[in-house]
Short mmCIF file of C-alpha atoms in Angstrom, two decimals:
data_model
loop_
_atom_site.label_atom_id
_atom_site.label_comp_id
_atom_site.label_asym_id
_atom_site.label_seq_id
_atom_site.Cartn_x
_atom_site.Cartn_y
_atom_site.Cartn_z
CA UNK A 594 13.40 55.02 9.96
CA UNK A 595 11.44 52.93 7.50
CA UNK A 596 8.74 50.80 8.87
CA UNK A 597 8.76 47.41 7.00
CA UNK A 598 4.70 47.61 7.16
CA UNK A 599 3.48 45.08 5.06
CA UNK A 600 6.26 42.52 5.85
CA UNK A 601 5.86 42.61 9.86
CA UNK A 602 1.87 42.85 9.02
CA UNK A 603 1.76 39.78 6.97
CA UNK A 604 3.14 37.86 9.97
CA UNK A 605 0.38 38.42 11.82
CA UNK A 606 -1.92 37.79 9.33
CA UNK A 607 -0.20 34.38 8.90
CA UNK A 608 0.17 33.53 12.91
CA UNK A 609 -3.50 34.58 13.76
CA UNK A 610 -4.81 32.67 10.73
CA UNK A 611 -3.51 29.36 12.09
CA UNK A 612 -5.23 30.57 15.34
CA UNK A 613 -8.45 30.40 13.33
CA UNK A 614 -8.01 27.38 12.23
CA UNK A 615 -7.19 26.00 15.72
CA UNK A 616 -10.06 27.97 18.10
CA UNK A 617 -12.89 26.73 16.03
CA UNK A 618 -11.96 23.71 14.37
CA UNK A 619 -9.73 21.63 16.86
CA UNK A 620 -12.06 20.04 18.75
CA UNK A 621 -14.35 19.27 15.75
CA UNK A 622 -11.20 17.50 14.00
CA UNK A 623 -10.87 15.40 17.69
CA UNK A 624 -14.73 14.55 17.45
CA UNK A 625 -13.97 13.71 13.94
CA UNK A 626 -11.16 11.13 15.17
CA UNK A 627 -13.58 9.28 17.99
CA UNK A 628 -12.63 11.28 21.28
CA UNK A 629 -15.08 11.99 23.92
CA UNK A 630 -15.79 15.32 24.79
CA UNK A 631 -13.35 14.50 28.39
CA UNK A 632 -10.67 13.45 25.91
CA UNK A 633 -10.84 16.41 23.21
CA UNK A 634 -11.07 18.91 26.99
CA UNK A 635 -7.50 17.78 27.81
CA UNK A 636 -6.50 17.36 24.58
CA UNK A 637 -7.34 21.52 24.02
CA UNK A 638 -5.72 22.06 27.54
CA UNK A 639 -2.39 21.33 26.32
CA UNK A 640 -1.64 24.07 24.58
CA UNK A 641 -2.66 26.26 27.14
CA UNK A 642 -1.14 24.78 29.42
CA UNK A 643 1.95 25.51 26.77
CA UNK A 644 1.31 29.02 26.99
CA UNK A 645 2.07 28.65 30.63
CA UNK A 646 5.54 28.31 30.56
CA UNK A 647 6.92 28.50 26.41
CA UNK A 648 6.51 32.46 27.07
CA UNK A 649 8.85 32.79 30.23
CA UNK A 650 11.34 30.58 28.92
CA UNK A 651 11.56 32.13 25.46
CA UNK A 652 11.19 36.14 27.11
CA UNK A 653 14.09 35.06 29.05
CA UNK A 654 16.51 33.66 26.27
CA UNK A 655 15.52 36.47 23.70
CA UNK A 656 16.52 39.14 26.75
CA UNK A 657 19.53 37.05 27.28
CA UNK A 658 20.80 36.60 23.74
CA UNK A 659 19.19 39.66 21.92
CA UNK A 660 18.63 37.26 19.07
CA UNK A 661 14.61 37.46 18.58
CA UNK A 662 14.11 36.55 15.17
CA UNK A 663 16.28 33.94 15.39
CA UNK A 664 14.15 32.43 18.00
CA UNK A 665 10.91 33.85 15.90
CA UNK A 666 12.50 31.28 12.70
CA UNK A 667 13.33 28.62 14.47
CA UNK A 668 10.48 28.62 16.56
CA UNK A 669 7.99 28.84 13.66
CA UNK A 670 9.99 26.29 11.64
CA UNK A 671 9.92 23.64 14.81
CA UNK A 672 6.16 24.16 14.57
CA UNK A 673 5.61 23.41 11.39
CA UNK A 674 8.05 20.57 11.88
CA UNK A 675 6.44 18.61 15.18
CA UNK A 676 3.05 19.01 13.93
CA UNK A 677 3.94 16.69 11.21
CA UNK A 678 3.63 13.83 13.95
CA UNK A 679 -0.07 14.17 13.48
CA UNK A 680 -0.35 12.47 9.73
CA UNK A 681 1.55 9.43 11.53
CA UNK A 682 -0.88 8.06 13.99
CA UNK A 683 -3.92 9.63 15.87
CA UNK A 684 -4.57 7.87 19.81
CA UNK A 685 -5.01 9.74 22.30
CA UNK A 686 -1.38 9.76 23.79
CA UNK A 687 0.53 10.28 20.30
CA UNK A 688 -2.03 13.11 20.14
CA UNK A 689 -1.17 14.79 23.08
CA UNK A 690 2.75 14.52 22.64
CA UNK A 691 1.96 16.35 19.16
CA UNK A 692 -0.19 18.92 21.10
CA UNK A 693 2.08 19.86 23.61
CA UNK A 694 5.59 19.94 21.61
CA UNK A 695 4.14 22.41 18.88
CA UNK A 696 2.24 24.43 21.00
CA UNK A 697 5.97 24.34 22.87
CA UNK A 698 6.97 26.31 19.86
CA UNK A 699 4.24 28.25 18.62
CA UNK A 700 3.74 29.91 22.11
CA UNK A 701 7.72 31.18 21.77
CA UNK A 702 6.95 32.75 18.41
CA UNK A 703 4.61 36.09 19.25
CA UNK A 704 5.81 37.59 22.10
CA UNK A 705 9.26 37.79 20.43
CA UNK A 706 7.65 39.33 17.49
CA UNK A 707 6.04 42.06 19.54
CA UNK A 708 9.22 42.86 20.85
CA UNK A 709 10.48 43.03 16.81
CA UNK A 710 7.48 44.72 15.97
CA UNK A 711 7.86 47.34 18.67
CA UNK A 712 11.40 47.77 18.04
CA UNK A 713 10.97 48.12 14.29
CA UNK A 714 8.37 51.14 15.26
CA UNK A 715 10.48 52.96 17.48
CA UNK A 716 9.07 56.30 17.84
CA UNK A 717 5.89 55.60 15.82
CA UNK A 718 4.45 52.77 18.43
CA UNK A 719 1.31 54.22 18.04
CA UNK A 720 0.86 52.34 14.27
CA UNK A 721 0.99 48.97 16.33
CA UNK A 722 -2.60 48.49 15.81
CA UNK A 723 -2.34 49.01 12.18
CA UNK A 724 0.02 46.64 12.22
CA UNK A 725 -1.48 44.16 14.31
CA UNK A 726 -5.07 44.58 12.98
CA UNK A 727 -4.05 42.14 9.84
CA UNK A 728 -3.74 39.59 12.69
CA UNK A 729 -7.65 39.68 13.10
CA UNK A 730 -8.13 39.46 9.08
CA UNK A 731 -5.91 36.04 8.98
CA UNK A 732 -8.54 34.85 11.76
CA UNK A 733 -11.08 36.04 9.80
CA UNK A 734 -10.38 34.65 6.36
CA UNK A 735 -9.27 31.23 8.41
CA UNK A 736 -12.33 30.62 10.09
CA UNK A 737 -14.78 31.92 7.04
CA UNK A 738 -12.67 29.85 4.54
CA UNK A 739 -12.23 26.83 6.40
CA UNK A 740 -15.35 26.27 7.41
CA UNK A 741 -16.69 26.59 4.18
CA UNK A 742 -13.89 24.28 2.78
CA UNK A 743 -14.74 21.55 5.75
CA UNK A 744 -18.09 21.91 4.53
CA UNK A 745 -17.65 20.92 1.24
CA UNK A 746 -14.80 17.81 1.78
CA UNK A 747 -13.99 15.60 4.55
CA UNK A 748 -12.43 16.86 8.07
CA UNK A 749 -9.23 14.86 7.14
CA UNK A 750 -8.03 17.66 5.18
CA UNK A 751 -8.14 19.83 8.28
CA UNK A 752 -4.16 18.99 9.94
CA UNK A 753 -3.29 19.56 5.88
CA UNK A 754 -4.49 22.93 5.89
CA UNK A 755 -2.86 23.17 9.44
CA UNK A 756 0.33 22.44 8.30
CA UNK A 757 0.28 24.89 5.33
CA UNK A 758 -0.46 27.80 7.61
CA UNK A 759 2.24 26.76 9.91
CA UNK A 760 4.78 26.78 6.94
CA UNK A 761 3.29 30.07 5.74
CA UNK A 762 4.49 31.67 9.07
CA UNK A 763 7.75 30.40 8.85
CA UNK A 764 8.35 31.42 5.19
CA UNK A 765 6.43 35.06 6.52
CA UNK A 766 9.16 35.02 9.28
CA UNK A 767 12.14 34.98 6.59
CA UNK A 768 11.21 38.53 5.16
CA UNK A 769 11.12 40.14 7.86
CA UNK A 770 14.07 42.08 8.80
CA UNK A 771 16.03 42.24 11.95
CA UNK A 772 14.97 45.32 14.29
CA UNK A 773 17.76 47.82 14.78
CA UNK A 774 20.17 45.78 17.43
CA UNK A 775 20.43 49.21 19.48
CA UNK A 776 16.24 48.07 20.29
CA UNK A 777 16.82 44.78 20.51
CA UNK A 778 18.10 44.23 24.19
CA UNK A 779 16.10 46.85 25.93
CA UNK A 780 14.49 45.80 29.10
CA UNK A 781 17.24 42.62 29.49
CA UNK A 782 17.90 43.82 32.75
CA UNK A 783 16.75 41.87 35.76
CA UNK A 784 15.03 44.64 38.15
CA UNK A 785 14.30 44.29 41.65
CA UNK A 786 11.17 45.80 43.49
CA UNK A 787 8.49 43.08 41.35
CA UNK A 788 6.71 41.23 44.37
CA UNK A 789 6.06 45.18 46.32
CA UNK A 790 4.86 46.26 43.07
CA UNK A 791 2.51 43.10 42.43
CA UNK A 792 1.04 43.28 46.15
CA UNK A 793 -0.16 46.95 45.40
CA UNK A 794 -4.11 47.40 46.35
CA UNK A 795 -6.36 45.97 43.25
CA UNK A 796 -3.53 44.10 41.30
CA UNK A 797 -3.57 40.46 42.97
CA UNK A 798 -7.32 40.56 42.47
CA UNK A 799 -6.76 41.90 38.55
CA UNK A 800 -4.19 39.09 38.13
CA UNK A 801 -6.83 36.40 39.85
CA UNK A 802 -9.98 37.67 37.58
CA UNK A 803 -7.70 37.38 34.57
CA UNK A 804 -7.54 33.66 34.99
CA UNK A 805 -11.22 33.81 35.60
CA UNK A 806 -12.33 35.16 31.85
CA UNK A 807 -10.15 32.88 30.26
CA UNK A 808 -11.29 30.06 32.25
CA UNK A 809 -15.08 31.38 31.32
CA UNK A 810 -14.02 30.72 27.79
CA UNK A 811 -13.70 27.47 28.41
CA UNK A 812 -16.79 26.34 26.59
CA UNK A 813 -16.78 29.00 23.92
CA UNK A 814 -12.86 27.72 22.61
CA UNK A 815 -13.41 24.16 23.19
CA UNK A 816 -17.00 23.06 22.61
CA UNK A 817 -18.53 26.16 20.55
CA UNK A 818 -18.57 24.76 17.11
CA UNK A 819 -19.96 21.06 17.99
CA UNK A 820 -22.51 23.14 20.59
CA UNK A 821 -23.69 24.80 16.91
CA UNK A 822 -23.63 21.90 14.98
CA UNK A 823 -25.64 19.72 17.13
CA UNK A 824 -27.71 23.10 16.92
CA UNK A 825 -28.34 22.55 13.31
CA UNK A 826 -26.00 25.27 11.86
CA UNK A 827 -23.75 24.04 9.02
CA UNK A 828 -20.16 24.73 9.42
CA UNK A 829 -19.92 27.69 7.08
CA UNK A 830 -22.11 29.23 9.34
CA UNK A 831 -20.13 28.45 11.95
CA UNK A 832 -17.48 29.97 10.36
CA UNK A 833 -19.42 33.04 9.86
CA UNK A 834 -20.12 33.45 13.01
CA UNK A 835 -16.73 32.77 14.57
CA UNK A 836 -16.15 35.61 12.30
CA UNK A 837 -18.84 38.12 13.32
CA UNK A 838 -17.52 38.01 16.47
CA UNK A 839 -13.94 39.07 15.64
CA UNK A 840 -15.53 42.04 13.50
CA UNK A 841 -16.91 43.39 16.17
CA UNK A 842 -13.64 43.15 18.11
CA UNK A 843 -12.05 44.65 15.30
CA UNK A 844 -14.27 47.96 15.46
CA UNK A 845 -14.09 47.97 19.56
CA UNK A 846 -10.61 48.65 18.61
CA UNK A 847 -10.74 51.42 16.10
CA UNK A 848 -13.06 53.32 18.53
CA UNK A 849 -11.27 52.32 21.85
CA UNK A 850 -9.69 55.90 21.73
CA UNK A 851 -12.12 57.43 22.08
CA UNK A 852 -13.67 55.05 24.60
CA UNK A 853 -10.87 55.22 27.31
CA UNK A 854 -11.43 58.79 27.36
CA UNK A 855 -14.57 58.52 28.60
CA UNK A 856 -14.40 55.32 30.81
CA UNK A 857 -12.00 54.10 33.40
CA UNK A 858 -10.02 50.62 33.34
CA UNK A 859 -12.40 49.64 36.09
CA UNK A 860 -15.41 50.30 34.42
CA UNK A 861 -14.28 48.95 31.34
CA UNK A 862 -13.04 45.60 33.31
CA UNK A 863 -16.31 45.25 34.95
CA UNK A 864 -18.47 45.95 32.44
CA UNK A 865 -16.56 43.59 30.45
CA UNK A 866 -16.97 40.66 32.86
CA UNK A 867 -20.54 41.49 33.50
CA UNK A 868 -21.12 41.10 29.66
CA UNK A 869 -19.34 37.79 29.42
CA UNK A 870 -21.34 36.72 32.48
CA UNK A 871 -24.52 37.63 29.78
CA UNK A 872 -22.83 36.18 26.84
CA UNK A 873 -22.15 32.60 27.88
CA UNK A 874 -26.00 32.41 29.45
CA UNK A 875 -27.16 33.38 25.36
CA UNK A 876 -25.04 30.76 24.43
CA UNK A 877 -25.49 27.99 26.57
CA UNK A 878 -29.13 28.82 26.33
CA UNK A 879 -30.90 30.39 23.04
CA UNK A 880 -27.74 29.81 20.63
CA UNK A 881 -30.56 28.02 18.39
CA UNK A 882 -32.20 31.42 18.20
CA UNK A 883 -29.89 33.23 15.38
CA UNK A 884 -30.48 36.73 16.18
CA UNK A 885 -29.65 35.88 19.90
CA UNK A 886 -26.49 34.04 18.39
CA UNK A 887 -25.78 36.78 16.44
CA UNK A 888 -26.14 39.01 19.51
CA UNK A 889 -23.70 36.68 21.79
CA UNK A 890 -21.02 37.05 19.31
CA UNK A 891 -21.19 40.23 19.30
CA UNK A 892 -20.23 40.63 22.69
CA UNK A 893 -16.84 39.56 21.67
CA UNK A 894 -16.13 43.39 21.62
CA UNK A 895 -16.55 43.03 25.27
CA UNK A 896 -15.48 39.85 26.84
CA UNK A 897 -12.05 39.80 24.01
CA UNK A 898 -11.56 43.44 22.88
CA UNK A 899 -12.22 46.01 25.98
CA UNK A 900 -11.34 43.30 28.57
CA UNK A 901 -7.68 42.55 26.72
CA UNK A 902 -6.80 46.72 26.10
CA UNK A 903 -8.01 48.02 29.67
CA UNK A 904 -5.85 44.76 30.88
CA UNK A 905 -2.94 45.56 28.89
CA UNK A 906 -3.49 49.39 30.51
CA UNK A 907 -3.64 47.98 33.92
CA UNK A 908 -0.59 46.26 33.81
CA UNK A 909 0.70 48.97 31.91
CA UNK A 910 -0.49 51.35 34.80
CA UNK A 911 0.78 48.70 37.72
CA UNK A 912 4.14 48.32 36.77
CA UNK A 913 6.81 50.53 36.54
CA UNK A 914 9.02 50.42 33.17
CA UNK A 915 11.64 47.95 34.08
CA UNK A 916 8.70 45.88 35.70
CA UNK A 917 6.44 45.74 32.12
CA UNK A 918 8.29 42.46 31.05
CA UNK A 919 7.33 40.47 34.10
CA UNK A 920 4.01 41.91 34.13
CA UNK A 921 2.92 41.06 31.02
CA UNK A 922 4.74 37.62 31.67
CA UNK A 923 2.33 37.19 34.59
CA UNK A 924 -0.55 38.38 32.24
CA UNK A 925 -0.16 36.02 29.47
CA UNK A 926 0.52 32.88 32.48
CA UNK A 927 -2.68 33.85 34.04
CA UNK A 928 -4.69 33.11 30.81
CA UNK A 929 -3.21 30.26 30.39
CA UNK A 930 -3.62 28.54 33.53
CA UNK A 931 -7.47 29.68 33.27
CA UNK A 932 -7.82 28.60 30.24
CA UNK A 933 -6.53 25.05 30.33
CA UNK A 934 -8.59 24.91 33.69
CA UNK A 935 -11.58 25.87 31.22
CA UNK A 936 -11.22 23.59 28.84
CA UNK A 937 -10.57 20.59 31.40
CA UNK A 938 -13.74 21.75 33.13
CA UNK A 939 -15.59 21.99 30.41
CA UNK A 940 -14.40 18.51 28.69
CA UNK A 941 -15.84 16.75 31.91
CA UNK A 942 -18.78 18.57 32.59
CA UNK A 943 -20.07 18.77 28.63
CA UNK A 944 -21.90 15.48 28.41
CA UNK A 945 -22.35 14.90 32.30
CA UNK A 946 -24.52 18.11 33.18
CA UNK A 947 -24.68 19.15 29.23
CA UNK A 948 -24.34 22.30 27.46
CA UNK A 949 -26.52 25.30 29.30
CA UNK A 950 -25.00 24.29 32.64
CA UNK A 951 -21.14 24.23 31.78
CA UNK A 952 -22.30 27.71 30.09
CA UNK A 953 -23.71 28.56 33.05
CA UNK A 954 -20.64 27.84 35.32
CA UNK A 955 -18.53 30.00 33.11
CA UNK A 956 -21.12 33.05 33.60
CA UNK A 957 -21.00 32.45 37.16
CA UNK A 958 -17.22 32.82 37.00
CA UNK A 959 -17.60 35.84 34.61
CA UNK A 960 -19.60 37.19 37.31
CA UNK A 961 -17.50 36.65 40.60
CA UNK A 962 -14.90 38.41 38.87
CA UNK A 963 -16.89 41.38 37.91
CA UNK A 964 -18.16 41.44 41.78
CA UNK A 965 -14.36 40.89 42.66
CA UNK A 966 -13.20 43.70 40.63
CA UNK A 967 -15.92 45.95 41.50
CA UNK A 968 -15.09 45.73 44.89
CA UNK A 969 -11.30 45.16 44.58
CA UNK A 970 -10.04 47.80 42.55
CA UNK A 971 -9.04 51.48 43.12
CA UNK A 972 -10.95 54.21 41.50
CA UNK A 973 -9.72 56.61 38.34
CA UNK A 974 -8.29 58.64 40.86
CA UNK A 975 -6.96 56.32 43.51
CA UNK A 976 -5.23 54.63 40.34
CA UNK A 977 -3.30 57.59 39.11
CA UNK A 978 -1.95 58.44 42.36
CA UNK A 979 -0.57 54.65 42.81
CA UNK A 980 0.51 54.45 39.63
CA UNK A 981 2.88 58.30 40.00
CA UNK A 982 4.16 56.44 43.38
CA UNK A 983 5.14 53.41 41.13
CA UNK A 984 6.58 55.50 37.87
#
């Protein structure tokens, strides 16, 4: 079977490049337009809160009607389409209608292409990271190339350049060919068994600490680029170092091989959410300090790259085949209600108790959960026996 490589790759590379033009930028373009830091909080909630329920909805009417990249074209194209609104007024309400109808959207687009992806690898699964690695260069050239273009022209151009990476993903989305239909409808089944599974020791307190990282990002996705510019650092440099940090995901992953053959998904969870706890002190703290910046992004590897794989193993481990699709449902609900309930938190707290301190509540969260999981979850060995009882 011939994998369509570069086609399915230069999806990503278009989806995850509007993603770095939303995590960094967003809430600069709202201070741009007048909002308070409350108003650009909820205003960066909404589409998490999106990714709350668009996945669900959309898993359940691509298992139903087998039709994924269908749903991957329109979706994509709907995007594009809503986010239009923006160019025709910008208060707060219009704003957030605009906000939570593309998000609406966008949020159905990637898990169905995961499920093309996969299918379209068959028996050669294992080059998903190839594949999926151009993701991280789209955020990459995004966030580098934006930030040097807001730098040199005004932040009006920002929904413009929006826009054209939303259409790129929809004209990306045309050239990519269906999967073979015999892959298509796999795991369409409804399966009973879910809520014995879920209650299993370790996996309620997994699923709990899941929506404690993302809600520790809270500051870091919503306020970390005006936190830097009221810093002093242009936004270039900004760009840079949103950048860095995905680089040093990027080679987590090429050596995470070899690292889960040394290390447990406990260890790798807690050490994870003890590093965050670290991270978001540097930043709230001594982000004025470059090499200490510098340092904090580089912990990305951690709190983004080892925490998301060893979670994806977890659930992978937790869940018996039929289960995965509900799992992974859970998973990707989880982060989102954590991380709207970040960026809500952080919107009220940013000018009230400033900076360091709404840091310092997301290390504090960082670290419960490490505690949590430290105490919560079954050993290497304790693991593999639940998970042969489950499989």
């Amino acid at each position: 079977m011939i994998v369509p490589y570069w086609r399915l790759s230069g999806f990503y590379f278009a989806y995850f490049a509007l993603l770095g033009g939303i995590a960094p930028f967003l809430s600069l373009y709202f201070h741009h337009l007048g909002f308070s830091a409350a108003r650009i909080g909820e205003l960066v909630a909404i589409p998490m809160l999106m990714r709350c329920l668009a996945p669900s909805l959309w898993g359940w009417l691509g298992d139903v009607s087998g039709r994924r990249l269908l749903i991957v074209r329109c979706g994509a194209l709907a995007t594009a389409l809503s986010f239009t609104g923006i160019f025709l007024r910008q208060d707060y309400l219009w704003l957030a209608l605009i906000m939570a109808l593309h998000s609406f959207f966008w949020h159905a687009v990637l898990p169905q292409f995961e499920a093309i992806t996969l299918a379209h690898l068959g028996d050669q699964s294992a080059r998903y990271s190839q594949v999926r690695l151009w993701g991280s260069v789209g955020f990459i050239a995004t966030v580098v190339g934006l930030g040097w273009l807001l730098q040199a022209f005004d932040l009006d151009v920002y929904p413009v350049v929006m826009l054209a990476i939303m259409s790129a993903i929809f004209l990306c989305s045309l050239l990519v060919p269906a999967p073979p239909s015999r892959l298509v409808k796999e795991g369409g089944q409804l399966a009973t068994g879910f809520i014995r599974q879920l209650l299993r020791p370790g996996v309620p307190a997994f699923f709990v600490c899941v929506a404690l990282m993302q809600l520790s990002h809270g500051p870091y996705y919503t306020f970390l680029t005006l936190h830097l510019e009221a810093l002093g650092y242009t936004r270039s440099a900004i760009g840079v170092m949103w950048a860095f940090g995905v680089l040093a995901e990027i080679l987590l992953f090429a050596l995470m091989t070899r690292i889960l053959a040394f290390c447990s998904l406990k260890q790798m969870l807690v050490v994870s959410f003890a590093l965050a706890a670290l991270r978001w002190l540097l930043l709230g703290g001594l982000a004025d300090h470059l090499a200490v910046l510098l340092f904090a992004q580089l912990l990305h590897a951690a709190t983004f790259g080892s925490f998301h794989v060893a979670a994806i193993h977890f659930v992978q481990q937790s869940f018996s085949e039929r289960m995965q699709g509900q799992g992974q449902a859970l998973y990707a609900t989880l982060a989102g209600v954590g991380g709207a309930l970040g960026a809500l938190y952080s919107g009220y707290s940013w000018t009230s108790i400033g900076p360091f301190w709404t840091f310092a509540i997301a290390s504090f969260a960082a670290l419960l959960a490490a505690l949590v999981l430290q105490w919560r979850l079954p050993g290497r060995a304790d693991m593999a026996t639940e998970n042969d009882r489950v499989h």
